Coordinates of C-alpha atoms in Angstrom, one line a residue:
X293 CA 16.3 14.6 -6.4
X294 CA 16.4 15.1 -2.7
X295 CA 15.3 19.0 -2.8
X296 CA 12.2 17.6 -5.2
X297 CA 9.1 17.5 -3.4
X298 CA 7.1 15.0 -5.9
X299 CA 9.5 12.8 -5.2
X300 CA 9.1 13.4 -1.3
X301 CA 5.3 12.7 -1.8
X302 CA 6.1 9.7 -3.7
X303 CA 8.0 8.2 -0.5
X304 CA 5.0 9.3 2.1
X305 CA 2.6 7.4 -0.8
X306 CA 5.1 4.1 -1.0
X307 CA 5.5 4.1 2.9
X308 CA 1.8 4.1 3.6
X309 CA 1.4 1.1 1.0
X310 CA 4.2 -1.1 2.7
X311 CA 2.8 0.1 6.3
X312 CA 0.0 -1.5 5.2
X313 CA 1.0 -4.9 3.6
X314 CA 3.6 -5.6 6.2
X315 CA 0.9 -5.1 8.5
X316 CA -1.2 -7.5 7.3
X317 CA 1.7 -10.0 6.0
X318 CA 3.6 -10.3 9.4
X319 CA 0.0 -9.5 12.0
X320 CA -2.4 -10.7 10.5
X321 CA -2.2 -14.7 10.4
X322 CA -1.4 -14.1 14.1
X323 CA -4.1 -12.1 14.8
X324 CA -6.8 -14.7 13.1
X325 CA -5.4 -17.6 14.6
X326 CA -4.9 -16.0 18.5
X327 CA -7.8 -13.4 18.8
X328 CA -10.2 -14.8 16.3
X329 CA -9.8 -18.1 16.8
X330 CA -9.2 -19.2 12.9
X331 CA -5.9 -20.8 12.1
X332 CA -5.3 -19.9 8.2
X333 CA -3.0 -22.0 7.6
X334 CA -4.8 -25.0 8.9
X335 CA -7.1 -24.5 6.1
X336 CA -5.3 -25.6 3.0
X337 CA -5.3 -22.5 -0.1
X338 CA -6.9 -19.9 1.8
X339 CA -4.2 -18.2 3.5
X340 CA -2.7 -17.8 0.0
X341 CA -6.0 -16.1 -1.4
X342 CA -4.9 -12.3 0.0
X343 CA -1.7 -12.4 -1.8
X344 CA -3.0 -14.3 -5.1
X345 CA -5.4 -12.2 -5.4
X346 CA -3.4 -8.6 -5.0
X347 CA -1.3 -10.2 -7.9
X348 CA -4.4 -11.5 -10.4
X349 CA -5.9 -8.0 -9.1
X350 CA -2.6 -6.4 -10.1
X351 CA -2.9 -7.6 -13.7
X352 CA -6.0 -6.6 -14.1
X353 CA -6.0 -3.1 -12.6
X354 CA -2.9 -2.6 -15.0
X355 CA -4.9 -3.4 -18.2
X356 CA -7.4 -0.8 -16.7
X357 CA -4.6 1.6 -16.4
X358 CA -3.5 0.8 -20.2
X359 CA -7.2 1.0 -21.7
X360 CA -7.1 4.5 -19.7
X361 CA -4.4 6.0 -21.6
X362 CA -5.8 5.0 -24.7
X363 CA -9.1 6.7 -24.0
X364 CA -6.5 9.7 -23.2
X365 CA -7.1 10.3 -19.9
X366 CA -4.6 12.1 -18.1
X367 CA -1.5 10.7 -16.1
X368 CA -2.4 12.5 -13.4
X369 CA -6.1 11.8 -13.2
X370 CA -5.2 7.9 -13.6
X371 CA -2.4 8.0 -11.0
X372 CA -4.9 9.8 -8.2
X373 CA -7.6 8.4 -9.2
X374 CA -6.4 4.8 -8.3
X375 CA -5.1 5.7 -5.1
X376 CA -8.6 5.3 -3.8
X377 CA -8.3 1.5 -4.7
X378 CA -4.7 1.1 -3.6
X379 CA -4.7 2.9 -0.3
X380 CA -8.5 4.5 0.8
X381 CA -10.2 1.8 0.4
X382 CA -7.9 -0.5 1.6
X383 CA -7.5 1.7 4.8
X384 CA -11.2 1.7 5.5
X385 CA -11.3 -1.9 4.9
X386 CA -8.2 -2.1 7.9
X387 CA -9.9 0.1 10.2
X388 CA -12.7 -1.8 10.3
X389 CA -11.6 -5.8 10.9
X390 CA -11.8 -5.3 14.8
X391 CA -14.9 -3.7 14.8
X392 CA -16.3 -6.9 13.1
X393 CA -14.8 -8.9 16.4
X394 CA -14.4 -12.5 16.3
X395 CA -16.4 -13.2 12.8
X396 CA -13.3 -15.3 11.1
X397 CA -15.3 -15.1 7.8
X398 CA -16.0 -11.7 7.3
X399 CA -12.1 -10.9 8.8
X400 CA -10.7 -13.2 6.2
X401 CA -12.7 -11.3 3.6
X402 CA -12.0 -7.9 4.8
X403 CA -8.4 -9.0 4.7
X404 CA -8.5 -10.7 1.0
X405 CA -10.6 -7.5 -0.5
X406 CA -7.7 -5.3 1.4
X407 CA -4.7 -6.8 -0.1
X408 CA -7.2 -7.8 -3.7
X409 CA -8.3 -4.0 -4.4
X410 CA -4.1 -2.8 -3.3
X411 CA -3.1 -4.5 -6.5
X412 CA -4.0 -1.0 -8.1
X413 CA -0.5 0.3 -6.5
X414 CA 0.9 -0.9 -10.3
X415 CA -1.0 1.8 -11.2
X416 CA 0.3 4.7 -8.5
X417 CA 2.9 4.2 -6.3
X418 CA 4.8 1.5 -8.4
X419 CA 4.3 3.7 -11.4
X420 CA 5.5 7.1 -10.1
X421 CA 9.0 6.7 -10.3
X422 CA 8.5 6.6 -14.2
X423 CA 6.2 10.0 -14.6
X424 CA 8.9 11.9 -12.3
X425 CA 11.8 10.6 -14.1
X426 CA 12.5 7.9 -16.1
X427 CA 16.3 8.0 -16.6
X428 CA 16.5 7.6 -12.8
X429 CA 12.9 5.6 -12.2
X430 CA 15.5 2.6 -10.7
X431 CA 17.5 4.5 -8.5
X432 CA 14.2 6.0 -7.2
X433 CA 12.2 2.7 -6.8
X434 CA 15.7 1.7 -4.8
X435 CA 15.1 4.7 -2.5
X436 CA 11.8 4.4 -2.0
X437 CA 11.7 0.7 -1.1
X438 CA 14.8 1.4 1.1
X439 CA 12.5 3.9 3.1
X440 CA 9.1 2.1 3.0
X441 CA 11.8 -1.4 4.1
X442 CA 11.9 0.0 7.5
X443 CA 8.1 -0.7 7.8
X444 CA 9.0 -4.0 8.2
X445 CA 10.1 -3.5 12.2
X446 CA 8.7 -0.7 12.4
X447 CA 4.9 -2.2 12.0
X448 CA 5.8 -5.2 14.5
X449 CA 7.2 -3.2 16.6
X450 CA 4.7 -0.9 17.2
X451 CA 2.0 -3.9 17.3
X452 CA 4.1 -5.8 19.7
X453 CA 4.0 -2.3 21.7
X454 CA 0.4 -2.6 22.1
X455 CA -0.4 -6.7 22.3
X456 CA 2.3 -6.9 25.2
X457 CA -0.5 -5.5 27.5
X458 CA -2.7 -8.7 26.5
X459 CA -3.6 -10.1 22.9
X460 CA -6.9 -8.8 23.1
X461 CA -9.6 -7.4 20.3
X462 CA -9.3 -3.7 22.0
X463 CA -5.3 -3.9 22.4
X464 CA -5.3 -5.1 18.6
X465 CA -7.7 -1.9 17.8
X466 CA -5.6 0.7 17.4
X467 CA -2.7 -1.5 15.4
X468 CA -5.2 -1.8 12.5
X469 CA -6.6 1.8 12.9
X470 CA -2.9 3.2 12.9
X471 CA -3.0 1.0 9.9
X472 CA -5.5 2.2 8.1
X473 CA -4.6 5.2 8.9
X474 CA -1.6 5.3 7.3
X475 CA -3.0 3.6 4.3
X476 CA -5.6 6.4 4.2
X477 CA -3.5 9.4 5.5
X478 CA -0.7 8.9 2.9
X479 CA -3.1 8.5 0.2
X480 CA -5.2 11.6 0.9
X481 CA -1.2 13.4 1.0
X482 CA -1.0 11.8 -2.9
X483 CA -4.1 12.7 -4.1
X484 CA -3.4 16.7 -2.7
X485 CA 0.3 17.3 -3.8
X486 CA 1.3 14.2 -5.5
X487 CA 2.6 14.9 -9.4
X488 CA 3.4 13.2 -12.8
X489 CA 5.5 15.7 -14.2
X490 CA 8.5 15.3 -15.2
X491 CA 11.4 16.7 -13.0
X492 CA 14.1 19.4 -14.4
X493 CA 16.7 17.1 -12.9
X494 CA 15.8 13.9 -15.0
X495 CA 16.8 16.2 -18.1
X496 CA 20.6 17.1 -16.6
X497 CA 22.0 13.9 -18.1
X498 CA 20.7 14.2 -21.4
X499 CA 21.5 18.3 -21.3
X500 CA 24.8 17.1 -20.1
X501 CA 25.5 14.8 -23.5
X502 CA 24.3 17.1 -25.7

């Protein structure tokens, strides 16, 4: 497992997506209410809407991915395909909240359309495991999500790193452009070298039996 490189692609593609959410989960209430001057959770369902709507998204996007495969497109097509709505355009949509300064509105949508069009991650990074092998898709998802955990002090960390000089639109800049960035980056990495086959060493347990 740990000499496959699919499987090393799949972590750079599941650390980019969690760069990304934590990002937005942990910086970005604090962000709205301190720099933009909009306190979300002053106002009632809507600092819910990001993360309802990556999960109704999330459902849809996988009845998407299930009509796919019964039109017979391929595993890989679907897989990289979708990575353009769970990491590219969510990037792009990162990148570009401080560029939009202090317009609450158009941050909060740029923030719900982020998390809403990431829901498609059922459909690559979340899905992955299985394509590459399924008798070990558990242990994998365990790995992964151990690796793409660290995210969650990493991203503050690094944010703190640059808002400790003042908690300002240009000090916030390049928090949500490294974001993106790694939305984007890790992405583009997928799309290039990621695979769906399935590995020689998901077969050594069943060889093994046999």
């Amino acid at each position: 497992m740990f000499t496959s490189m699919p499987f090393w692609i799949l972590n750079i593609l599941h650390f980019g997506n969690l760069w990304g959410l934590y990002l937005q989960i942990t910086n970005a209430p604090k962000y709205i209410a301190e720099v933009v001057g909009f306190n979300l959770r002053d106002s009632g369902g809507l600092a819910a809407m990001p993360h309802l709507t990556r999960m109704f998204m999330g459902l849809a996007y996988g009845n998407i991915g299930d009509f796919c495969k019964k039109k017979g497109l391929p595993t890989k097509f679907i897989r990289k395909f979708f990575v353009i709505f769970s990491h590219i355009i969510p990037g792009i949509l990162l990148i570009g909240i401080p560029f939009v300064e202090c317009q609450p509105t158009i941050v909060v949508a740029l923030l719900i359309t982020s998390m809403g069009v990431n829901g498609a991650a059922v459909l690559t990074n979340l899905q992955n495991p299985q394509d590459l092998a399924p008798n070990f898709a558990g242990s994998i998802f365990g790995i992964i999500s151990f690796i793409g955990g660290t995210t969650g002090f990493i991203v503050p960390a690094i944010t703190g790193a640059f808002i400790n000089h003042g908690n300002t639109i240009a000090n916030w800049t390049w928090a949500w452009i490294i974001g993106g960035c790694m939305y984007i980056g890790s992405g583009l990495i997928f799309i290039l070298f990621g695979s769906t086959k399935q590995q020689e060493w998901n077969k050594k347990k069943e060889d093994d039996d046999a």
